[in-house]
Short mmCIF file of N, CA and C in Angstrom, two decimals:
data_model
loop_
_atom_site.label_atom_id
_atom_site.label_comp_id
_atom_site.label_asym_id
_atom_site.label_seq_id
_atom_site.Cartn_x
_atom_site.Cartn_y
_atom_site.Cartn_z
N MET N 51 -12.46 6.21 -10.25
CA MET N 51 -12.29 5.27 -10.59
C MET N 51 -10.75 5.25 -10.47
N SER N 52 -9.88 4.34 -10.08
CA SER N 52 -8.59 4.13 -10.49
C SER N 52 -8.05 5.03 -11.01
N GLU N 53 -6.69 5.56 -11.75
CA GLU N 53 -6.25 6.19 -12.95
C GLU N 53 -5.92 4.62 -13.37
N LEU N 54 -6.17 5.26 -14.71
CA LEU N 54 -5.87 3.63 -15.85
C LEU N 54 -3.95 4.28 -16.19
N THR N 55 -2.88 3.41 -15.80
CA THR N 55 -2.12 3.43 -16.53
C THR N 55 -1.48 2.19 -17.34
N ALA N 56 -0.37 2.54 -17.80
CA ALA N 56 0.56 0.80 -18.21
C ALA N 56 0.73 -0.01 -17.00
N ALA N 57 1.05 0.41 -16.11
CA ALA N 57 1.35 -0.27 -14.72
C ALA N 57 0.01 -0.96 -14.05
N ARG N 58 -1.13 -0.34 -14.11
CA ARG N 58 -2.34 -0.87 -13.62
C ARG N 58 -2.42 -2.09 -14.60
N VAL N 59 -2.31 -1.87 -15.99
CA VAL N 59 -2.68 -2.91 -17.17
C VAL N 59 -1.63 -4.16 -16.45
N TYR N 60 -0.60 -3.86 -16.33
CA TYR N 60 0.52 -4.47 -16.41
C TYR N 60 -0.28 -5.73 -14.89
N GLU N 61 -0.17 -5.06 -13.85
CA GLU N 61 -0.71 -5.55 -12.75
C GLU N 61 -2.43 -5.96 -12.62
N ALA N 62 -3.19 -5.92 -13.44
CA ALA N 62 -4.20 -6.54 -14.21
C ALA N 62 -4.34 -7.83 -14.64
N TYR N 63 -3.11 -8.14 -15.72
CA TYR N 63 -2.85 -9.15 -15.91
C TYR N 63 -1.74 -10.16 -15.05
N ASP N 64 -0.86 -9.70 -13.92
CA ASP N 64 -0.45 -10.22 -13.30
C ASP N 64 -1.32 -11.11 -12.15
N ALA N 65 -2.30 -10.64 -12.05
CA ALA N 65 -3.45 -10.67 -11.00
C ALA N 65 -4.32 -11.52 -11.77
N LEU N 66 -4.83 -11.97 -13.07
CA LEU N 66 -5.42 -12.51 -13.94
C LEU N 66 -4.48 -14.23 -14.07
N MET N 67 -3.06 -13.77 -14.14
CA MET N 67 -2.41 -15.45 -14.54
C MET N 67 -1.78 -15.90 -13.27
N SER N 68 -1.73 -15.46 -11.59
CA SER N 68 -2.11 -15.94 -10.71
C SER N 68 -3.11 -16.89 -10.36
N GLY N 69 -4.17 -16.96 -11.58
CA GLY N 69 -5.53 -17.66 -10.91
C GLY N 69 -6.08 -17.50 -9.67
N ASP N 70 -5.87 -16.90 -8.98
CA ASP N 70 -6.55 -16.17 -8.01
C ASP N 70 -7.48 -15.52 -8.44
N LEU N 71 -8.98 -15.67 -8.04
CA LEU N 71 -10.39 -14.98 -8.24
C LEU N 71 -9.95 -14.03 -7.30
N ALA N 72 -9.70 -13.77 -5.63
CA ALA N 72 -10.05 -12.72 -5.15
C ALA N 72 -8.95 -11.90 -6.14
N LYS N 73 -7.81 -12.48 -6.00
CA LYS N 73 -6.58 -11.28 -6.57
C LYS N 73 -7.13 -10.64 -8.02
N ALA N 74 -7.56 -11.44 -9.22
CA ALA N 74 -8.23 -11.14 -10.16
C ALA N 74 -9.04 -9.91 -9.73
N GLU N 75 -10.25 -9.97 -8.91
CA GLU N 75 -11.14 -9.00 -9.16
C GLU N 75 -10.74 -7.97 -8.54
N GLN N 76 -9.76 -7.44 -8.20
CA GLN N 76 -9.41 -6.41 -7.88
C GLN N 76 -8.97 -5.47 -9.50
N TYR N 77 -8.99 -6.12 -10.48
CA TYR N 77 -8.69 -5.52 -11.62
C TYR N 77 -9.76 -5.89 -12.86
N TRP N 78 -10.32 -6.93 -12.56
CA TRP N 78 -10.86 -7.37 -13.64
C TRP N 78 -12.63 -7.47 -12.69
N ASP N 79 -13.50 -7.09 -13.28
CA ASP N 79 -15.10 -6.89 -12.72
C ASP N 79 -15.58 -8.29 -12.76
N PRO N 80 -16.36 -8.74 -11.66
CA PRO N 80 -16.75 -10.20 -11.70
C PRO N 80 -17.96 -10.57 -12.74
N ALA N 81 -18.37 -9.53 -13.89
CA ALA N 81 -19.14 -9.76 -14.61
C ALA N 81 -18.16 -9.70 -15.92
N VAL N 82 -17.14 -9.52 -16.21
CA VAL N 82 -16.14 -9.32 -17.26
C VAL N 82 -16.56 -10.22 -18.31
N ARG N 83 -16.72 -9.98 -19.56
CA ARG N 83 -16.46 -10.38 -21.03
C ARG N 83 -15.08 -10.22 -21.41
N PHE N 84 -14.87 -11.52 -21.76
CA PHE N 84 -13.41 -11.64 -22.87
C PHE N 84 -13.85 -12.67 -23.82
N LEU N 85 -13.72 -12.13 -25.08
CA LEU N 85 -13.46 -13.14 -26.57
C LEU N 85 -11.84 -13.22 -26.73
N THR N 86 -12.13 -14.24 -26.51
CA THR N 86 -10.65 -15.14 -27.19
C THR N 86 -11.01 -15.10 -28.66
N PRO N 87 -9.92 -15.03 -29.47
CA PRO N 87 -10.16 -15.18 -30.88
C PRO N 87 -9.48 -16.82 -31.10
N GLY N 88 -9.82 -17.60 -32.92
CA GLY N 88 -9.77 -18.21 -32.83
C GLY N 88 -11.42 -19.40 -33.69
N HIS N 89 -11.02 -20.58 -33.74
CA HIS N 89 -11.64 -21.42 -34.54
C HIS N 89 -11.09 -22.95 -33.48
N HIS N 90 -11.73 -23.03 -32.23
CA HIS N 90 -11.20 -24.20 -31.50
C HIS N 90 -11.91 -24.39 -30.40
N PRO N 91 -12.52 -25.22 -29.45
CA PRO N 91 -13.26 -25.34 -28.48
C PRO N 91 -13.47 -23.99 -27.23
N TYR N 92 -12.03 -23.42 -27.30
CA TYR N 92 -11.62 -22.67 -26.31
C TYR N 92 -12.29 -20.75 -26.59
N ALA N 93 -12.79 -20.86 -28.04
CA ALA N 93 -12.72 -19.49 -28.60
C ALA N 93 -14.36 -18.71 -28.30
N GLY N 94 -14.32 -18.06 -28.29
CA GLY N 94 -15.41 -17.20 -28.32
C GLY N 94 -15.63 -16.41 -26.54
N TRP N 95 -16.70 -16.06 -26.55
CA TRP N 95 -16.79 -15.23 -25.41
C TRP N 95 -16.58 -15.63 -24.21
N HIS N 96 -15.88 -15.42 -23.38
CA HIS N 96 -15.97 -16.03 -21.83
C HIS N 96 -16.71 -15.19 -20.77
N GLU N 97 -18.03 -15.52 -20.66
CA GLU N 97 -18.87 -14.67 -19.71
C GLU N 97 -18.62 -14.90 -18.53
N GLY N 98 -18.11 -13.07 -17.54
CA GLY N 98 -17.93 -13.58 -16.31
C GLY N 98 -16.35 -13.93 -15.92
N LEU N 99 -16.40 -13.64 -14.92
CA LEU N 99 -14.83 -13.76 -13.82
C LEU N 99 -13.98 -14.91 -13.70
N GLU N 100 -14.97 -15.59 -13.05
CA GLU N 100 -14.63 -16.93 -12.98
C GLU N 100 -14.78 -17.58 -14.40
N ALA N 101 -15.58 -17.70 -15.20
CA ALA N 101 -15.21 -18.26 -16.68
C ALA N 101 -13.52 -18.05 -17.10
N PHE N 102 -13.50 -16.57 -17.39
CA PHE N 102 -12.40 -16.27 -17.28
C PHE N 102 -11.34 -16.90 -16.81
N VAL N 103 -10.93 -17.00 -15.36
CA VAL N 103 -10.04 -17.82 -14.74
C VAL N 103 -9.80 -19.12 -14.57
N ALA N 104 -11.22 -19.52 -15.36
CA ALA N 104 -10.97 -20.91 -15.71
C ALA N 104 -10.19 -21.06 -16.85
N PHE N 105 -10.48 -20.24 -18.05
CA PHE N 105 -9.88 -20.63 -19.45
C PHE N 105 -8.29 -20.46 -19.44
N ILE N 106 -7.94 -19.36 -18.43
CA ILE N 106 -6.79 -19.18 -17.86
C ILE N 106 -6.09 -20.15 -17.56
N ASN N 107 -6.82 -21.20 -16.57
CA ASN N 107 -6.33 -22.20 -15.81
C ASN N 107 -6.00 -23.49 -16.61
N LYS N 108 -6.86 -23.30 -17.80
CA LYS N 108 -6.98 -24.85 -18.64
C LYS N 108 -6.01 -24.20 -19.21
N VAL N 109 -5.13 -23.06 -19.66
CA VAL N 109 -4.28 -22.75 -20.42
C VAL N 109 -2.87 -23.39 -19.83
N HIS N 110 -3.20 -22.92 -18.30
CA HIS N 110 -2.21 -23.14 -17.36
C HIS N 110 -1.65 -24.88 -17.44
N GLU N 111 -2.91 -25.16 -17.43
CA GLU N 111 -2.66 -27.10 -17.18
C GLU N 111 -2.49 -27.94 -18.76
N VAL N 112 -2.92 -26.94 -20.14
CA VAL N 112 -2.60 -27.88 -21.00
C VAL N 112 -0.68 -27.71 -21.05
N SER N 113 -0.77 -26.35 -21.23
CA SER N 113 0.65 -25.90 -21.69
C SER N 113 1.57 -26.71 -20.30
N GLY N 114 1.59 -27.41 -19.12
CA GLY N 114 2.53 -27.71 -18.41
C GLY N 114 3.07 -26.40 -17.61
N GLY N 115 2.08 -25.23 -16.99
CA GLY N 115 2.84 -24.44 -16.77
C GLY N 115 3.46 -23.48 -17.46
N THR N 116 3.95 -23.91 -18.70
CA THR N 116 4.68 -23.06 -19.63
C THR N 116 4.42 -21.91 -20.26
N PHE N 117 2.63 -21.27 -19.84
CA PHE N 117 1.85 -20.23 -20.83
C PHE N 117 2.33 -18.66 -20.44
N THR N 118 3.19 -18.74 -20.91
CA THR N 118 3.50 -17.08 -20.89
C THR N 118 3.21 -15.96 -22.19
N MET N 119 2.67 -14.84 -21.58
CA MET N 119 2.76 -13.48 -22.53
C MET N 119 3.44 -12.49 -21.65
N ASP N 120 4.22 -11.96 -22.69
CA ASP N 120 4.88 -10.83 -22.45
C ASP N 120 4.63 -9.90 -23.20
N PRO N 121 4.50 -8.76 -22.37
CA PRO N 121 4.05 -8.06 -23.34
C PRO N 121 5.55 -7.13 -24.00
N VAL N 122 4.76 -6.19 -25.11
CA VAL N 122 5.61 -5.62 -25.53
C VAL N 122 5.49 -3.92 -25.03
N THR N 123 4.51 -3.64 -25.41
CA THR N 123 3.84 -2.07 -25.42
C THR N 123 2.10 -1.80 -24.50
N VAL N 124 2.13 -1.24 -24.03
CA VAL N 124 0.54 -0.96 -23.58
C VAL N 124 0.07 0.70 -23.66
N LEU N 125 -0.73 0.88 -24.31
CA LEU N 125 -1.38 2.03 -24.51
C LEU N 125 -2.51 2.64 -24.21
N VAL N 126 -2.41 3.43 -23.33
CA VAL N 126 -3.77 3.91 -22.27
C VAL N 126 -4.74 4.70 -22.60
N ASN N 127 -5.70 4.84 -22.52
CA ASN N 127 -6.68 6.22 -22.59
C ASN N 127 -7.45 6.28 -21.69
N ASP N 128 -6.89 7.04 -20.40
CA ASP N 128 -7.77 7.43 -19.25
C ASP N 128 -8.81 8.12 -19.37
N VAL N 129 -9.31 8.72 -20.21
CA VAL N 129 -10.64 9.73 -20.14
C VAL N 129 -11.57 8.54 -20.89
N ASP N 130 -11.15 7.99 -21.50
CA ASP N 130 -12.61 7.11 -22.58
C ASP N 130 -12.50 5.58 -21.40
N GLY N 131 -11.48 5.43 -20.75
CA GLY N 131 -11.69 3.75 -20.20
C GLY N 131 -10.85 2.95 -21.05
N TYR N 132 -9.73 2.92 -22.28
CA TYR N 132 -9.43 2.10 -22.69
C TYR N 132 -8.26 1.80 -22.77
N SER N 133 -7.50 0.59 -23.13
CA SER N 133 -6.01 0.17 -23.06
C SER N 133 -5.98 -0.81 -24.26
N VAL N 134 -4.38 -0.95 -25.21
CA VAL N 134 -4.59 -1.78 -25.73
C VAL N 134 -3.17 -2.56 -25.77
N ASP N 135 -2.72 -3.63 -25.69
CA ASP N 135 -1.50 -4.30 -25.03
C ASP N 135 -0.86 -5.04 -26.14
N VAL N 136 -0.12 -4.54 -26.20
CA VAL N 136 0.81 -5.50 -27.52
C VAL N 136 1.29 -6.64 -26.63
N ASN N 137 1.34 -8.05 -27.43
CA ASN N 137 2.02 -8.78 -26.40
C ASN N 137 2.40 -9.93 -27.44
N ARG N 138 3.33 -10.89 -26.69
CA ARG N 138 3.74 -12.21 -27.41
C ARG N 138 3.09 -12.88 -26.75
N THR N 139 3.37 -14.38 -27.38
CA THR N 139 2.84 -15.50 -26.44
C THR N 139 3.63 -16.75 -26.50
N TYR N 140 3.91 -17.32 -25.42
CA TYR N 140 4.45 -18.88 -25.93
C TYR N 140 3.97 -19.48 -25.00
N ALA N 141 4.10 -21.04 -25.12
CA ALA N 141 3.50 -21.94 -24.28
C ALA N 141 3.89 -23.37 -25.35
N THR N 142 4.52 -24.29 -24.47
CA THR N 142 4.44 -25.53 -24.83
C THR N 142 3.37 -26.91 -24.29
N ARG N 143 3.00 -27.45 -25.20
CA ARG N 143 1.90 -28.65 -24.39
C ARG N 143 2.25 -29.37 -23.61
N GLY N 144 2.32 -29.39 -22.19
CA GLY N 144 2.69 -30.20 -21.26
C GLY N 144 2.74 -31.65 -21.69
N HIS N 145 2.42 -32.04 -22.71
CA HIS N 145 2.87 -33.64 -22.95
C HIS N 145 3.91 -33.66 -24.04
N ALA N 146 4.14 -32.44 -24.92
CA ALA N 146 5.28 -32.51 -25.75
C ALA N 146 6.49 -32.48 -25.20
N SER N 147 7.81 -32.95 -25.46
CA SER N 147 8.91 -32.87 -25.63
C SER N 147 9.45 -31.74 -25.86
N SER N 148 10.50 -31.19 -24.95
CA SER N 148 10.66 -30.13 -24.99
C SER N 148 11.30 -29.72 -26.34
N ASP N 149 12.02 -30.44 -27.65
CA ASP N 149 12.41 -30.11 -28.79
C ASP N 149 11.30 -30.30 -29.72
N SER N 150 10.21 -30.09 -29.21
CA SER N 150 9.26 -30.22 -30.17
C SER N 150 9.21 -28.70 -31.14
N THR N 151 9.03 -29.21 -32.38
CA THR N 151 8.54 -27.98 -33.09
C THR N 151 7.25 -27.63 -33.86
N SER N 152 6.67 -29.03 -33.27
CA SER N 152 5.50 -29.22 -33.99
C SER N 152 4.38 -27.87 -33.55
N PRO N 153 3.46 -27.49 -34.56
CA PRO N 153 2.78 -25.95 -34.10
C PRO N 153 1.60 -26.87 -33.26
N PHE N 154 1.42 -27.79 -32.85
CA PHE N 154 0.33 -28.86 -31.87
C PHE N 154 0.83 -28.81 -30.64
N ASP N 155 1.94 -28.40 -30.41
CA ASP N 155 2.57 -28.65 -29.60
C ASP N 155 3.49 -27.48 -28.77
N ARG N 156 3.70 -26.40 -30.00
CA ARG N 156 4.63 -25.32 -29.19
C ARG N 156 3.45 -24.01 -30.08
N LEU N 157 3.52 -23.19 -29.27
CA LEU N 157 2.70 -21.74 -29.49
C LEU N 157 4.10 -20.94 -29.25
N GLU N 158 4.00 -19.70 -30.29
CA GLU N 158 4.85 -18.27 -30.65
C GLU N 158 3.66 -17.67 -31.49
N ILE N 159 3.06 -16.75 -30.78
CA ILE N 159 2.10 -15.78 -31.30
C ILE N 159 2.42 -14.26 -31.07
N GLU N 160 2.00 -13.82 -31.99
CA GLU N 160 2.00 -12.05 -31.23
C GLU N 160 0.47 -11.35 -31.47
N GLY N 161 -0.05 -10.51 -30.54
CA GLY N 161 -1.23 -9.95 -30.62
C GLY N 161 -1.40 -9.19 -30.05
N LEU N 162 -2.92 -8.44 -29.73
CA LEU N 162 -3.34 -7.50 -28.87
C LEU N 162 -4.36 -7.59 -28.25
N HIS N 163 -4.97 -6.88 -26.94
CA HIS N 163 -5.97 -7.09 -26.02
C HIS N 163 -6.21 -5.52 -26.39
N LEU N 164 -7.73 -5.72 -26.59
CA LEU N 164 -8.55 -4.46 -26.22
C LEU N 164 -9.01 -4.23 -25.07
N LEU N 165 -9.04 -3.63 -23.92
CA LEU N 165 -10.01 -3.71 -23.25
C LEU N 165 -10.51 -2.38 -22.62
N LYS N 166 -11.86 -2.85 -22.00
CA LYS N 166 -12.45 -1.93 -22.16
C LYS N 166 -12.79 -1.62 -20.29
N TRP N 167 -12.09 -0.40 -19.76
CA TRP N 167 -12.33 -0.27 -17.99
C TRP N 167 -13.27 0.52 -17.38
N GLU N 168 -14.09 0.34 -16.56
CA GLU N 168 -14.90 1.22 -15.61
C GLU N 168 -14.76 0.77 -14.47
N ASN N 169 -14.54 1.77 -13.51
CA ASN N 169 -14.58 1.90 -11.99
C ASN N 169 -13.38 1.23 -11.50
N GLY N 170 -12.24 1.25 -12.53
CA GLY N 170 -11.37 0.53 -12.28
C GLY N 170 -10.86 -0.70 -12.40
N ARG N 171 -12.00 -1.40 -13.04
CA ARG N 171 -11.28 -2.62 -13.52
C ARG N 171 -11.66 -2.96 -15.01
N VAL N 172 -11.64 -4.52 -15.64
CA VAL N 172 -11.67 -4.59 -16.80
C VAL N 172 -13.56 -4.96 -16.91
N VAL N 173 -14.38 -4.67 -18.01
CA VAL N 173 -15.58 -5.17 -18.00
C VAL N 173 -15.11 -6.06 -19.23
N GLU N 174 -14.92 -5.20 -20.49
CA GLU N 174 -14.86 -6.38 -21.32
C GLU N 174 -13.12 -6.25 -22.19
N GLY N 175 -12.92 -7.34 -22.83
CA GLY N 175 -11.70 -7.41 -23.61
C GLY N 175 -11.47 -8.09 -24.73
N ARG N 176 -11.17 -7.90 -25.45
CA ARG N 176 -11.10 -8.84 -26.77
C ARG N 176 -9.62 -8.50 -27.40
N GLY N 177 -9.39 -10.34 -27.74
CA GLY N 177 -8.26 -10.24 -28.09
C GLY N 177 -8.10 -10.59 -29.58
N ALA N 178 -6.93 -10.45 -29.71
CA ALA N 178 -6.73 -10.74 -31.61
C ALA N 178 -5.36 -10.72 -32.28
N ILE N 179 -4.99 -11.52 -32.80
CA ILE N 179 -3.66 -12.12 -32.99
C ILE N 179 -3.55 -11.68 -34.33
N PHE N 180 -1.94 -11.48 -34.86
CA PHE N 180 -1.64 -11.26 -35.92
C PHE N 180 -1.04 -12.07 -37.14
N GLY N 181 -1.44 -12.10 -38.24
CA GLY N 181 -0.84 -12.62 -39.31
C GLY N 181 -1.21 -14.27 -39.09
N ASP N 182 -0.65 -15.23 -39.53
CA ASP N 182 -0.29 -16.74 -39.08
C ASP N 182 -0.81 -17.04 -37.84
N GLY N 183 -0.70 -16.19 -36.77
CA GLY N 183 -1.08 -16.50 -35.58
C GLY N 183 -2.06 -17.60 -35.01
N SER N 184 -3.33 -16.90 -36.06
CA SER N 184 -4.60 -17.67 -35.88
C SER N 184 -4.57 -18.86 -36.05
N THR N 185 -3.93 -19.39 -37.24
CA THR N 185 -3.36 -20.64 -37.52
C THR N 185 -3.21 -21.32 -36.44
N ALA N 186 -1.93 -20.58 -35.91
CA ALA N 186 -0.93 -21.19 -35.28
C ALA N 186 -1.67 -21.63 -33.78
N PHE N 187 -2.98 -20.58 -33.52
CA PHE N 187 -3.62 -21.08 -31.79
C PHE N 187 -4.36 -22.09 -32.14
N ASN N 188 -5.15 -21.90 -33.34
CA ASN N 188 -5.88 -22.97 -33.72
C ASN N 188 -5.18 -24.43 -33.32
N MET N 189 -4.49 -24.68 -34.18
CA MET N 189 -3.58 -25.56 -34.10
C MET N 189 -2.85 -26.32 -32.90
N TRP N 190 -2.82 -25.15 -31.63
CA TRP N 190 -2.41 -25.26 -30.67
C TRP N 190 -3.40 -26.01 -30.03
N TRP N 191 -4.45 -25.76 -29.97
CA TRP N 191 -5.84 -25.98 -29.08
C TRP N 191 -6.21 -27.42 -29.69
N SER N 192 -5.96 -27.74 -31.13
CA SER N 192 -6.37 -28.97 -31.69
C SER N 192 -5.05 -30.16 -31.71
N PRO N 193 -4.26 -30.91 -30.51
CA PRO N 193 -3.00 -31.29 -30.58
C PRO N 193 -3.31 -32.79 -31.34
N VAL N 194 -2.42 -33.03 -31.67
CA VAL N 194 -2.87 -34.00 -32.73
C VAL N 194 -1.36 -35.13 -32.05
N ASN N 195 -1.47 -36.57 -31.88
CA ASN N 195 -0.61 -37.68 -31.55
C ASN N 195 0.47 -37.64 -32.59
N PRO N 196 1.74 -38.50 -32.58
CA PRO N 196 2.61 -38.84 -33.89
C PRO N 196 1.77 -39.62 -34.84
N ASP N 197 0.49 -40.58 -34.31
CA ASP N 197 0.12 -41.32 -35.39
C ASP N 197 -1.19 -40.72 -36.00
N GLY N 198 -1.69 -39.15 -35.87
CA GLY N 198 -2.31 -38.19 -36.33
C GLY N 198 -3.62 -38.36 -35.59
N THR N 199 -3.68 -39.14 -34.69
CA THR N 199 -5.10 -39.30 -33.10
C THR N 199 -4.96 -37.80 -32.85
N ARG N 200 -6.55 -37.54 -32.27
CA ARG N 200 -6.33 -36.07 -31.45
C ARG N 200 -5.92 -36.26 -30.15
N THR N 201 -5.54 -35.69 -29.31
CA THR N 201 -4.85 -35.71 -27.97
C THR N 201 -5.98 -35.15 -27.39
N VAL N 202 -6.51 -35.14 -25.85
CA VAL N 202 -7.93 -34.85 -25.51
C VAL N 202 -7.21 -33.00 -24.92
N VAL N 203 -7.78 -32.39 -25.33
CA VAL N 203 -7.39 -30.55 -24.59
C VAL N 203 -7.65 -30.75 -22.90
#
């Protein structure tokens, strides 16, 4: 097994955010399961790396490429194969004006990810969001037009 370090966790996220499945497979098991929190169409378990990468690509698509996850800190337990990372996430809907402050357009949340590692790769992950961030995440995934109608996700 590769040594689990904070640097390896950061590398895993960089590979995942690249959208490149082959690059992601260096850090994420092909059978990975990831639980996205919330009550929206993309909440729940993403089963397998292809499904998880498809979700990440969807986030990039609807955010017009603005999706950013900034790590605050990473804690690792190499013996038991776990990492926990605290992060801040930002995104603006691709169709939104740059000065919009609507929670349906702008996402600014803090949360954490609990990752289980085996043989140098993530086999399971769970996301959690702090405070009102869960409501903000649900609203961001449920955008509305100025007239109150829902936009296409």
